[in-house]
mmCIF file of C-alpha atoms and ligand atoms in Angstrom:
data_model
loop_
_atom_site.group_PDB
_atom_site.id
_atom_site.type_symbol
_atom_site.label_atom_id
_atom_site.label_comp_id
_atom_site.label_asym_id
_atom_site.label_seq_id
_atom_site.Cartn_x
_atom_site.Cartn_y
_atom_site.Cartn_z
ATOM 1 C CA MET A 86 67.034 105.820 84.535
ATOM 2 C CA SER A 87 69.047 106.586 87.653
ATOM 3 C CA LYS A 88 68.584 109.953 89.295
ATOM 4 C CA LEU A 89 71.873 109.531 91.133
ATOM 5 C CA VAL A 90 74.932 111.585 90.285
ATOM 6 C CA PRO A 91 76.782 109.806 87.398
ATOM 7 C CA PRO A 92 80.223 108.216 87.910
ATOM 8 C CA HIS A 93 83.215 110.548 87.537
ATOM 9 C CA GLY A 94 84.286 111.250 83.951
ATOM 10 C CA SER A 95 82.352 108.277 82.582
ATOM 11 C CA ASP A 96 78.803 107.090 81.853
ATOM 12 C CA THR A 97 79.424 103.829 83.674
ATOM 13 C CA LEU A 98 81.510 102.584 86.595
ATOM 14 C CA ARG A 99 84.747 100.899 85.589
ATOM 15 C CA PRO A 100 85.562 98.288 88.218
ATOM 16 C CA LEU A 101 88.858 96.489 87.524
ATOM 17 C CA LEU A 102 88.032 93.493 89.691
ATOM 18 C CA LEU A 103 87.693 90.568 87.281
ATOM 19 C CA PRO A 104 84.394 88.691 87.052
ATOM 20 C CA GLU A 105 84.390 85.792 89.492
ATOM 21 C CA VAL A 106 84.761 83.102 86.803
ATOM 22 C CA GLU A 107 88.032 84.640 85.538
ATOM 23 C CA ARG A 108 89.742 85.140 88.895
ATOM 24 C CA ALA A 109 91.225 81.684 89.455
ATOM 25 C CA ASP A 110 92.890 81.616 86.016
ATOM 26 C CA GLU A 111 94.392 85.085 86.449
ATOM 27 C CA ALA A 112 95.628 84.164 89.947
ATOM 28 C CA ALA A 113 97.293 81.047 88.536
ATOM 29 C CA ARG A 114 98.894 83.085 85.742
ATOM 30 C CA ALA A 115 100.120 85.692 88.269
ATOM 31 C CA GLY A 116 101.951 82.940 90.175
ATOM 32 C CA SER A 117 104.529 82.639 87.390
ATOM 33 C CA LEU A 118 105.041 86.373 86.706
ATOM 34 C CA LYS A 119 107.637 88.802 88.033
ATOM 35 C CA CYS A 120 106.225 90.385 91.113
ATOM 36 C CA VAL A 121 106.051 94.016 92.283
ATOM 37 C CA SER A 122 105.604 94.572 96.020
ATOM 38 C CA MET A 123 103.082 97.237 96.910
ATOM 39 C CA SER A 124 103.209 99.575 99.877
ATOM 40 C CA SER A 125 100.092 99.619 102.039
ATOM 41 C CA ARG A 126 98.988 102.816 100.258
ATOM 42 C CA GLU A 127 99.465 101.255 96.818
ATOM 43 C CA LEU A 128 97.537 98.179 97.919
ATOM 44 C CA SER A 129 94.713 100.382 99.151
ATOM 45 C CA ASP A 130 94.694 102.141 95.761
ATOM 46 C CA LEU A 131 94.580 98.771 93.974
ATOM 47 C CA LEU A 132 91.515 97.743 95.987
ATOM 48 C CA ILE A 133 89.830 101.054 95.219
ATOM 49 C CA LEU A 134 90.634 100.651 91.502
ATOM 50 C CA GLY A 135 89.246 97.120 91.735
ATOM 51 C CA MET A 136 85.890 98.193 93.135
ATOM 52 C CA GLY A 137 85.510 100.974 90.551
ATOM 53 C CA ALA A 138 85.745 103.868 93.007
ATOM 54 C CA TYR A 139 88.572 105.429 90.946
ATOM 55 C CA THR A 140 86.476 105.450 87.750
ATOM 56 C CA PRO A 141 87.483 106.363 85.020
ATOM 57 C CA LEU A 142 91.109 105.237 85.715
ATOM 58 C CA ASP A 143 92.036 101.882 84.185
ATOM 59 C CA GLY A 144 95.110 101.387 86.347
ATOM 60 C CA PHE A 145 98.138 103.151 87.790
ATOM 61 C CA MET A 146 98.945 106.506 86.188
ATOM 62 C CA GLY A 147 101.593 107.239 83.580
ATOM 63 C CA HIS A 148 103.878 110.254 83.591
ATOM 64 C CA ASP A 149 101.543 112.724 81.870
ATOM 65 C CA ASP A 150 98.628 111.895 84.156
ATOM 66 C CA TRP A 151 100.968 112.070 87.153
ATOM 67 C CA ARG A 152 102.212 115.523 86.186
ATOM 68 C CA GLY A 153 98.747 116.765 85.235
ATOM 69 C CA ALA A 154 97.258 115.591 88.529
ATOM 70 C CA CYS A 155 100.057 117.309 90.468
ATOM 71 C CA GLU A 156 100.154 120.584 88.572
ATOM 72 C CA ASP A 157 96.667 121.271 87.213
ATOM 73 C CA MET A 158 94.483 118.619 88.868
ATOM 74 C CA ARG A 159 93.783 117.230 85.381
ATOM 75 C CA LEU A 160 94.548 113.942 83.681
ATOM 76 C CA ALA A 161 96.080 114.158 80.196
ATOM 77 C CA SER A 162 92.512 113.602 78.910
ATOM 78 C CA GLY A 163 91.387 116.777 80.685
ATOM 79 C CA VAL A 164 89.354 114.927 83.317
ATOM 80 C CA PHE A 165 89.634 116.369 86.839
ATOM 81 C CA TRP A 166 91.952 114.444 89.185
ATOM 82 C CA PRO A 167 93.487 115.972 92.344
ATOM 83 C CA ILE A 168 96.058 113.386 93.563
ATOM 84 C CA PRO A 169 98.329 111.020 91.575
ATOM 85 C CA ILE A 170 97.505 107.312 91.839
ATOM 86 C CA THR A 171 100.833 105.629 91.170
ATOM 87 C CA LEU A 172 102.796 102.429 91.694
ATOM 88 C CA SER A 173 106.479 102.584 92.595
ATOM 89 C CA CYS A 174 109.163 100.025 91.865
ATOM 90 C CA THR A 175 112.891 99.622 92.539
ATOM 91 C CA PRO A 176 115.187 100.513 89.586
ATOM 92 C CA ASP A 177 116.661 96.984 89.391
ATOM 93 C CA LEU A 178 113.278 95.345 89.126
ATOM 94 C CA ALA A 179 112.031 98.023 86.702
ATOM 95 C CA ASP A 180 115.079 97.421 84.443
ATOM 96 C CA SER A 181 114.209 93.745 84.261
ATOM 97 C CA ILE A 182 110.623 94.435 83.183
ATOM 98 C CA ALA A 183 109.842 95.245 79.543
ATOM 99 C CA VAL A 184 107.133 97.633 78.424
ATOM 100 C CA GLY A 185 104.243 95.419 77.365
ATOM 101 C CA GLU A 186 105.067 92.773 79.953
ATOM 102 C CA THR A 187 102.498 91.748 82.575
ATOM 103 C CA VAL A 188 103.629 91.624 86.200
ATOM 104 C CA ALA A 189 101.975 90.416 89.397
ATOM 105 C CA LEU A 190 101.089 92.854 92.186
ATOM 106 C CA ALA A 191 101.576 91.654 95.747
ATOM 107 C CA SER A 192 101.164 92.981 99.252
ATOM 108 C CA GLY A 193 104.545 94.148 100.523
ATOM 109 C CA GLU A 194 103.600 92.896 103.972
ATOM 110 C CA THR A 195 102.217 89.418 103.340
ATOM 111 C CA GLY A 196 103.419 88.667 99.792
ATOM 112 C CA GLU A 197 99.883 87.752 98.804
ATOM 113 C CA ARG A 198 99.261 88.388 95.084
ATOM 114 C CA LEU A 199 96.091 90.330 94.347
ATOM 115 C CA GLY A 200 96.319 91.551 90.778
ATOM 116 C CA THR A 201 98.296 92.004 87.601
ATOM 117 C CA LEU A 202 99.569 95.068 85.738
ATOM 118 C CA ARG A 203 100.274 95.224 82.032
ATOM 119 C CA VAL A 204 103.150 97.698 81.933
ATOM 120 C CA ARG A 205 102.478 100.593 79.575
ATOM 121 C CA GLU A 206 105.195 102.909 80.798
ATOM 122 C CA LYS A 207 108.149 103.173 83.196
ATOM 123 C CA TYR A 208 109.153 106.627 84.398
ATOM 124 C CA ARG A 209 110.824 108.601 87.135
ATOM 125 C CA ILE A 210 109.133 111.446 88.968
ATOM 126 C CA ASP A 211 110.296 114.482 90.873
ATOM 127 C CA PRO A 212 108.949 113.529 94.323
ATOM 128 C CA LYS A 213 109.493 117.066 95.650
ATOM 129 C CA LEU A 214 107.169 118.430 92.979
ATOM 130 C CA GLU A 215 104.489 115.938 93.989
ATOM 131 C CA CYS A 216 104.899 116.898 97.655
ATOM 132 C CA GLU A 217 104.815 120.636 97.002
ATOM 133 C CA ARG A 218 101.808 120.545 94.699
ATOM 134 C CA VAL A 219 99.703 117.882 96.377
ATOM 135 C CA TYR A 220 100.650 118.241 100.056
ATOM 136 C CA GLY A 221 101.680 121.907 99.980
ATOM 137 C CA THR A 222 104.904 121.068 101.812
ATOM 138 C CA THR A 223 108.103 119.055 101.472
ATOM 139 C CA ASP A 224 108.464 118.754 105.251
ATOM 140 C CA GLU A 225 109.511 115.177 106.002
ATOM 141 C CA ALA A 226 107.597 115.262 109.266
ATOM 142 C CA HIS A 227 104.339 115.230 107.249
ATOM 143 C CA PRO A 228 103.177 111.574 107.163
ATOM 144 C CA GLY A 229 101.991 111.734 103.536
ATOM 145 C CA VAL A 230 105.153 113.474 102.334
ATOM 146 C CA GLN A 231 107.239 110.913 104.201
ATOM 147 C CA LYS A 232 105.674 108.118 102.157
ATOM 148 C CA VAL A 233 106.171 109.862 98.808
ATOM 149 C CA LEU A 234 109.837 110.572 99.609
ATOM 150 C CA ALA A 235 110.405 107.013 100.834
ATOM 151 C CA GLN A 236 108.985 105.240 97.788
ATOM 152 C CA PRO A 237 111.362 103.667 95.239
ATOM 153 C CA PRO A 238 112.194 106.096 92.377
ATOM 154 C CA VAL A 239 110.603 104.399 89.341
ATOM 155 C CA ASN A 240 106.862 104.311 88.663
ATOM 156 C CA LEU A 241 105.172 101.584 86.632
ATOM 157 C CA ALA A 242 101.997 102.509 84.811
ATOM 158 C CA GLY A 243 99.366 100.482 83.046
ATOM 159 C CA ARG A 244 96.077 98.691 83.138
ATOM 160 C CA VAL A 245 95.440 96.561 86.204
ATOM 161 C CA SER A 246 93.289 93.484 86.675
ATOM 162 C CA VAL A 247 92.367 92.605 90.249
ATOM 163 C CA PHE A 248 91.659 88.947 90.990
ATOM 164 C CA SER A 249 91.471 89.098 94.789
ATOM 165 C CA GLU A 250 90.307 91.551 97.431
ATOM 166 C CA SER A 251 92.119 89.386 99.980
ATOM 167 C CA ASN A 252 90.223 89.097 103.266
ATOM 168 C CA TRP A 253 88.634 92.559 103.081
ATOM 169 C CA PRO A 254 85.075 91.562 102.177
ATOM 170 C CA ALA A 255 85.129 88.806 104.809
ATOM 171 C CA ALA A 256 86.669 91.022 107.489
ATOM 172 C CA PHE A 257 83.988 93.702 107.061
ATOM 173 C CA PRO A 258 80.973 91.704 105.866
ATOM 174 C CA SER A 259 78.229 94.325 106.145
ATOM 175 C CA LEU A 260 80.442 97.337 105.471
ATOM 176 C CA TYR A 261 82.630 96.525 102.464
ATOM 177 C CA LEU A 262 80.453 97.824 99.621
ATOM 178 C CA HIS A 263 81.455 98.453 96.020
ATOM 179 C CA PRO A 264 80.115 101.599 94.304
ATOM 180 C CA ALA A 265 77.721 99.477 92.234
ATOM 181 C CA GLN A 266 76.256 98.104 95.469
ATOM 182 C CA SER A 267 75.848 101.474 97.213
ATOM 183 C CA ARG A 268 74.208 102.869 94.081
ATOM 184 C CA ALA A 269 71.773 99.948 94.023
ATOM 185 C CA MET A 270 70.928 100.538 97.700
ATOM 186 C CA PHE A 271 70.323 104.250 97.143
ATOM 187 C CA GLN A 272 68.074 103.526 94.170
ATOM 188 C CA GLU A 273 66.130 100.912 96.103
ATOM 189 C CA ARG A 274 65.361 103.567 98.711
ATOM 190 C CA GLY A 275 64.440 106.120 96.055
ATOM 191 C CA TRP A 276 67.307 108.411 97.038
ATOM 192 C CA SER A 277 68.817 110.813 94.523
ATOM 193 C CA ARG A 278 70.573 113.336 96.779
ATOM 194 C CA VAL A 279 72.889 111.505 99.152
ATOM 195 C CA ALA A 280 75.432 113.010 101.551
ATOM 196 C CA ALA A 281 78.555 111.026 102.427
ATOM 197 C CA PHE A 282 80.010 111.378 105.903
ATOM 198 C CA GLN A 283 83.531 110.063 106.325
ATOM 199 C CA THR A 284 84.631 108.856 109.738
ATOM 200 C CA ARG A 285 87.301 106.761 111.391
ATOM 201 C CA ASN A 286 85.888 107.245 114.883
ATOM 202 C CA PRO A 287 82.803 106.228 116.790
ATOM 203 C CA MET A 288 80.214 108.948 116.362
ATOM 204 C CA HIS A 289 79.449 111.324 119.193
ATOM 205 C CA ARG A 290 76.776 114.023 119.417
ATOM 206 C CA SER A 291 78.793 116.412 117.234
ATOM 207 C CA HIS A 292 79.014 113.840 114.406
ATOM 208 C CA GLU A 293 75.358 112.911 114.832
ATOM 209 C CA TYR A 294 74.460 116.582 114.500
ATOM 210 C CA LEU A 295 76.468 116.930 111.255
ATOM 211 C CA ALA A 296 74.725 113.869 109.800
ATOM 212 C CA LYS A 297 71.327 115.253 110.790
ATOM 213 C CA ILE A 298 71.995 118.656 109.233
ATOM 214 C CA ALA A 299 72.836 116.746 106.039
ATOM 215 C CA ILE A 300 69.591 114.733 106.228
ATOM 216 C CA GLU A 301 67.625 117.995 106.461
ATOM 217 C CA VAL A 302 68.802 118.910 102.941
ATOM 218 C CA THR A 303 69.259 115.511 101.227
ATOM 219 C CA ASP A 304 67.439 112.159 100.984
ATOM 220 C CA GLY A 305 69.832 110.295 103.250
ATOM 221 C CA VAL A 306 73.289 109.959 104.718
ATOM 222 C CA PHE A 307 75.941 107.427 103.752
ATOM 223 C CA ILE A 308 78.161 106.964 106.817
ATOM 224 C CA HIS A 309 81.352 105.802 105.167
ATOM 225 C CA GLN A 310 84.058 104.527 107.489
ATOM 226 C CA VAL A 311 87.755 104.504 106.710
ATOM 227 C CA LEU A 312 88.636 100.814 106.954
ATOM 228 C CA GLY A 313 92.160 99.596 107.261
ATOM 229 C CA ARG A 314 95.268 100.117 109.240
ATOM 230 C CA LEU A 315 94.689 101.398 112.775
ATOM 231 C CA LYS A 316 96.825 103.891 114.597
ATOM 232 C CA PRO A 317 97.666 103.164 118.245
ATOM 233 C CA GLY A 318 94.658 104.148 120.351
ATOM 234 C CA ASP A 319 92.170 103.674 117.496
ATOM 235 C CA ILE A 320 89.042 101.716 118.203
ATOM 236 C CA PRO A 321 88.711 98.507 116.118
ATOM 237 C CA ALA A 322 86.250 98.655 113.227
ATOM 238 C CA SER A 323 83.930 96.053 114.748
ATOM 239 C CA VAL A 324 83.482 98.091 117.955
ATOM 240 C CA ARG A 325 83.176 101.337 116.022
ATOM 241 C CA THR A 326 80.544 99.811 113.751
ATOM 242 C CA ARG A 327 78.470 98.604 116.714
ATOM 243 C CA ALA A 328 78.722 102.028 118.368
ATOM 244 C CA ILE A 329 77.621 103.795 115.179
ATOM 245 C CA GLN A 330 74.788 101.292 114.744
ATOM 246 C CA ALA A 331 73.597 101.995 118.321
ATOM 247 C CA MET A 332 73.436 105.683 117.479
ATOM 248 C CA ILE A 333 71.571 105.053 114.195
ATOM 249 C CA VAL A 334 69.009 102.710 115.765
ATOM 250 C CA ASN A 335 68.250 104.981 118.699
ATOM 251 C CA TYR A 336 68.475 108.472 117.227
ATOM 252 C CA PHE A 337 67.744 108.418 113.483
ATOM 253 C CA VAL A 338 64.543 107.982 111.503
ATOM 254 C CA PRO A 339 64.579 104.465 109.987
ATOM 255 C CA GLY A 340 65.652 104.489 106.346
ATOM 256 C CA THR A 341 67.657 107.723 106.450
ATOM 257 C CA VAL A 342 71.137 106.267 107.070
ATOM 258 C CA ILE A 343 73.322 103.593 105.470
ATOM 259 C CA GLN A 344 76.542 102.559 107.168
ATOM 260 C CA ALA A 345 79.444 101.272 105.044
ATOM 261 C CA GLY A 346 83.204 101.505 104.714
ATOM 262 C CA TYR A 347 86.027 101.547 102.179
ATOM 263 C CA PRO A 348 89.708 100.579 102.241
ATOM 264 C CA ILE A 349 91.372 103.959 101.799
ATOM 265 C CA GLU A 350 94.712 104.760 103.365
ATOM 266 C CA MET A 351 94.743 108.388 104.456
ATOM 267 C CA ARG A 352 97.374 110.598 102.826
ATOM 268 C CA TYR A 353 96.600 113.610 105.063
ATOM 269 C CA ALA A 354 96.837 115.867 102.009
ATOM 270 C CA GLY A 355 94.139 118.171 103.422
ATOM 271 C CA PRO A 356 92.428 120.174 100.644
ATOM 272 C CA ARG A 357 93.589 117.978 97.740
ATOM 273 C CA GLU A 358 92.486 114.880 99.624
ATOM 274 C CA ALA A 359 89.067 116.394 100.351
ATOM 275 C CA LEU A 360 88.677 116.671 96.570
ATOM 276 C CA LEU A 361 89.733 113.044 96.095
ATOM 277 C CA HIS A 362 87.291 111.946 98.800
ATOM 278 C CA ALA A 363 84.511 113.818 96.979
ATOM 279 C CA LEU A 364 85.494 112.246 93.635
ATOM 280 C CA ILE A 365 85.397 108.769 95.192
ATOM 281 C CA ARG A 366 81.974 109.524 96.706
ATOM 282 C CA GLN A 367 80.688 110.615 93.310
ATOM 283 C CA ASN A 368 81.511 107.118 92.106
ATOM 284 C CA PHE A 369 79.674 105.662 95.110
ATOM 285 C CA GLY A 370 76.619 107.683 93.990
ATOM 286 C CA CYS A 371 76.760 110.476 96.580
ATOM 287 C CA SER A 372 75.807 113.975 95.453
ATOM 288 C CA HIS A 373 77.425 115.580 98.509
ATOM 289 C CA LEU A 374 80.343 115.099 100.874
ATOM 290 C CA ILE A 375 80.280 116.586 104.358
ATOM 291 C CA VAL A 376 83.492 118.590 104.675
ATOM 292 C CA GLY A 377 84.172 119.774 108.205
ATOM 293 C CA ARG A 378 87.060 121.711 109.666
ATOM 294 C CA ASP A 379 90.506 120.576 108.554
ATOM 295 C CA HIS A 380 89.175 117.631 106.529
ATOM 296 C CA ALA A 381 91.975 115.070 105.936
ATOM 297 C CA GLY A 382 94.451 117.410 107.581
ATOM 298 C CA VAL A 383 97.255 116.683 109.984
ATOM 299 C CA GLY A 384 99.183 118.916 112.392
ATOM 300 C CA ASN A 385 99.055 122.579 111.387
ATOM 301 C CA TYR A 386 99.823 122.158 107.685
ATOM 302 C CA TYR A 387 96.440 123.412 106.477
ATOM 303 C CA GLY A 388 94.078 126.186 107.529
ATOM 304 C CA PRO A 389 90.809 125.010 109.118
ATOM 305 C CA HIS A 390 88.767 125.958 106.031
ATOM 306 C CA ASP A 391 91.289 125.235 103.244
ATOM 307 C CA ALA A 392 89.612 121.912 102.426
ATOM 308 C CA GLN A 393 86.296 123.744 101.988
ATOM 309 C CA HIS A 394 87.643 126.680 99.966
ATOM 310 C CA ILE A 395 89.456 124.534 97.402
ATOM 311 C CA PHE A 396 86.098 123.410 95.971
ATOM 312 C CA ASN A 397 85.524 127.034 94.870
ATOM 313 C CA GLU A 398 88.653 126.933 92.724
ATOM 314 C CA LEU A 399 87.467 124.133 90.425
ATOM 315 C CA TRP A 400 86.272 124.772 86.910
ATOM 316 C CA ASP A 401 82.641 124.122 85.942
ATOM 317 C CA GLY A 402 81.867 120.423 85.645
ATOM 318 C CA ALA A 403 85.185 119.305 87.162
ATOM 319 C CA LEU A 404 83.391 117.433 89.908
ATOM 320 C CA LEU A 405 79.645 116.922 90.288
ATOM 321 C CA THR A 406 79.686 115.918 93.952
ATOM 322 C CA ARG A 407 79.465 119.064 96.055
ATOM 323 C CA PRO A 408 80.783 119.785 99.533
ATOM 324 C CA LEU A 409 78.422 120.378 102.447
ATOM 325 C CA LYS A 410 80.669 122.784 104.295
ATOM 326 C CA MET A 411 80.242 122.516 108.045
ATOM 327 C CA ASP A 412 81.807 124.242 111.010
ATOM 328 C CA ASN A 413 82.768 122.566 114.276
ATOM 329 C CA THR A 414 79.742 121.335 116.188
ATOM 330 C CA PHE A 415 79.255 120.983 119.949
ATOM 331 C CA PHE A 416 76.679 121.055 122.721
ATOM 332 C CA CYS A 417 76.363 124.562 124.212
ATOM 333 C CA ARG A 418 74.962 124.812 127.754
ATOM 334 C CA ARG A 419 73.809 128.417 127.215
ATOM 335 C CA CYS A 420 72.070 127.548 123.918
ATOM 336 C CA ASP A 421 70.888 124.355 125.625
ATOM 337 C CA GLY A 422 71.397 122.381 122.440
ATOM 338 C CA MET A 423 73.718 121.401 119.641
ATOM 339 C CA ALA A 424 75.254 124.326 117.789
ATOM 340 C CA THR A 425 78.155 125.389 115.576
ATOM 341 C CA GLY A 426 80.515 128.333 115.434
ATOM 342 C CA ARG A 427 78.028 129.853 112.987
ATOM 343 C CA THR A 428 74.991 129.532 115.242
ATOM 344 C CA CYS A 429 76.254 129.901 118.822
ATOM 345 C CA PRO A 430 77.441 133.296 120.107
ATOM 346 C CA HIS A 431 78.732 131.979 123.447
ATOM 347 C CA GLY A 432 82.262 131.415 124.681
ATOM 348 C CA LYS A 433 84.078 128.092 124.787
ATOM 349 C CA GLU A 434 83.499 127.820 128.537
ATOM 350 C CA HIS A 435 79.850 127.022 127.759
ATOM 351 C CA HIS A 436 80.653 124.264 125.240
ATOM 352 C CA VAL A 437 80.960 120.580 126.089
ATOM 353 C CA ALA A 438 84.155 119.499 124.350
ATOM 354 C CA ILE A 439 86.308 116.469 125.112
ATOM 355 C CA SER A 440 89.469 115.688 123.170
ATOM 356 C CA GLY A 441 90.061 112.200 121.799
ATOM 357 C CA THR A 442 92.897 111.629 124.234
ATOM 358 C CA ARG A 443 90.869 112.805 127.232
ATOM 359 C CA GLN A 444 87.957 110.636 126.108
ATOM 360 C CA ARG A 445 90.141 107.517 126.058
ATOM 361 C CA GLU A 446 91.392 108.374 129.545
ATOM 362 C CA MET A 447 87.855 108.818 130.822
ATOM 363 C CA LEU A 448 86.597 105.613 129.229
ATOM 364 C CA SER A 449 89.479 103.466 130.413
ATOM 365 C CA GLY A 450 89.493 105.128 133.868
ATOM 366 C CA GLY A 451 85.798 104.447 134.432
ATOM 367 C CA GLU A 452 84.855 108.165 134.465
ATOM 368 C CA SER A 453 81.435 108.892 133.006
ATOM 369 C CA ILE A 454 81.121 110.700 129.674
ATOM 370 C CA PRO A 455 78.397 113.377 129.804
ATOM 371 C CA PRO A 456 75.293 112.700 127.646
ATOM 372 C CA GLU A 457 75.741 116.134 126.053
ATOM 373 C CA PHE A 458 78.941 114.796 124.515
ATOM 374 C CA SER A 459 78.014 111.223 123.593
ATOM 375 C CA ARG A 460 74.851 109.133 123.660
ATOM 376 C CA PRO A 461 74.665 106.642 126.554
ATOM 377 C CA GLU A 462 74.071 103.726 124.136
ATOM 378 C CA VAL A 463 77.331 104.624 122.353
ATOM 379 C CA VAL A 464 79.244 105.166 125.581
ATOM 380 C CA ALA A 465 78.130 101.749 126.914
ATOM 381 C CA ILE A 466 79.715 99.982 123.919
ATOM 382 C CA LEU A 467 82.947 101.944 124.237
ATOM 383 C CA GLU A 468 83.117 101.325 128.001
ATOM 384 C CA GLU A 469 82.686 97.612 127.439
ATOM 385 C CA PHE A 470 85.555 97.662 124.914
ATOM 386 C CA TYR A 471 87.910 99.553 127.240
ATOM 387 C CA ALA A 472 86.986 97.324 130.189
ATOM 388 C CA GLY A 473 87.877 94.277 128.063
ATOM 389 C CA GLN A 474 91.204 95.851 127.155
ATOM 390 C CA ALA A 475 92.005 96.525 130.801
ATOM 391 C CA THR A 476 91.405 92.878 131.769
ATOM 392 C CA SER A 477 93.323 91.492 128.779
ATOM 393 C CA ALA A 478 96.317 93.810 129.388
HETATM 394 ZN ZN1 ZN B 713 75.679 128.814 122.705
#
């Protein structure tokens, strides 16, 4: 009997990736079906449905689930759900598709077909309502809002079957874990309380400190990278993974950390997205999610602690995975150690803080990063990467 937190809203995980023996047949069938092109966000959601991290969903949401998720953070069944998971489609294509028909789902960028959808429902949404409720704004400058407003106006709902994860497992061989796999790893180690730490950056002292605070109160930390599309200036996943591994090997007790990643596309919905990230982690078997300042935020749309406070607004049993609420962390020269806003009484002038932009400048300009900010083993890997970029440019 597993001591791990159970999957969300279900006794068992519900992966929608077909068993290996059925994939070739479904792929062949999909070749002759009408085809819906997915945005990169929709494709990311399909992969997450496939691996079972959106348990208990069986596909893209219908109208009632969409509205419930937006307005009350509940599916029509009553199960907690903070952000709609939907598939959009142009009106012309939607008109040509009958309810009950099965369509193929393809990457809008490459055309590669990855799954099928048996259409249960076609409906239109009020995108402004989704933006207001989920993102707290209808400002088109918000990157998540922009995508909702830009999507075609009809949604297709229904059960999906995934027959390919494309090149994801091969591109991230040691990182791309399904929830069933992470759960098996936790059980093997005898863990029951596991804290997830989400990152899309190499980890510096401040991140290391957060992970270590979590280890003090749980059995282990699941360092869970955001895999996928990079923004300009981002460090490639392979370099990031090596840098994180250097930190783990040199500064953590063996057996207290597992590094992995998942194919989510960030919506930057701040508080609502923190809830979705926690829900996903429940499916991965994590009892806790580290929620720092402005988790999943962007610009100044959300207050620094909004993503922490929203967990207090949920009803009992909505979500079993709990937040580990953390303040900003830094090295303080007066404290002579790592500290947070809750533990250090000194002014900012005593703190070692380097912005992401400044860090990139320092690394590519050959300036040395102080060991109070980042471990030398981590810095060496980043320096090597930036040096390579300079010679290839
Ligand atoms: Zn201090």
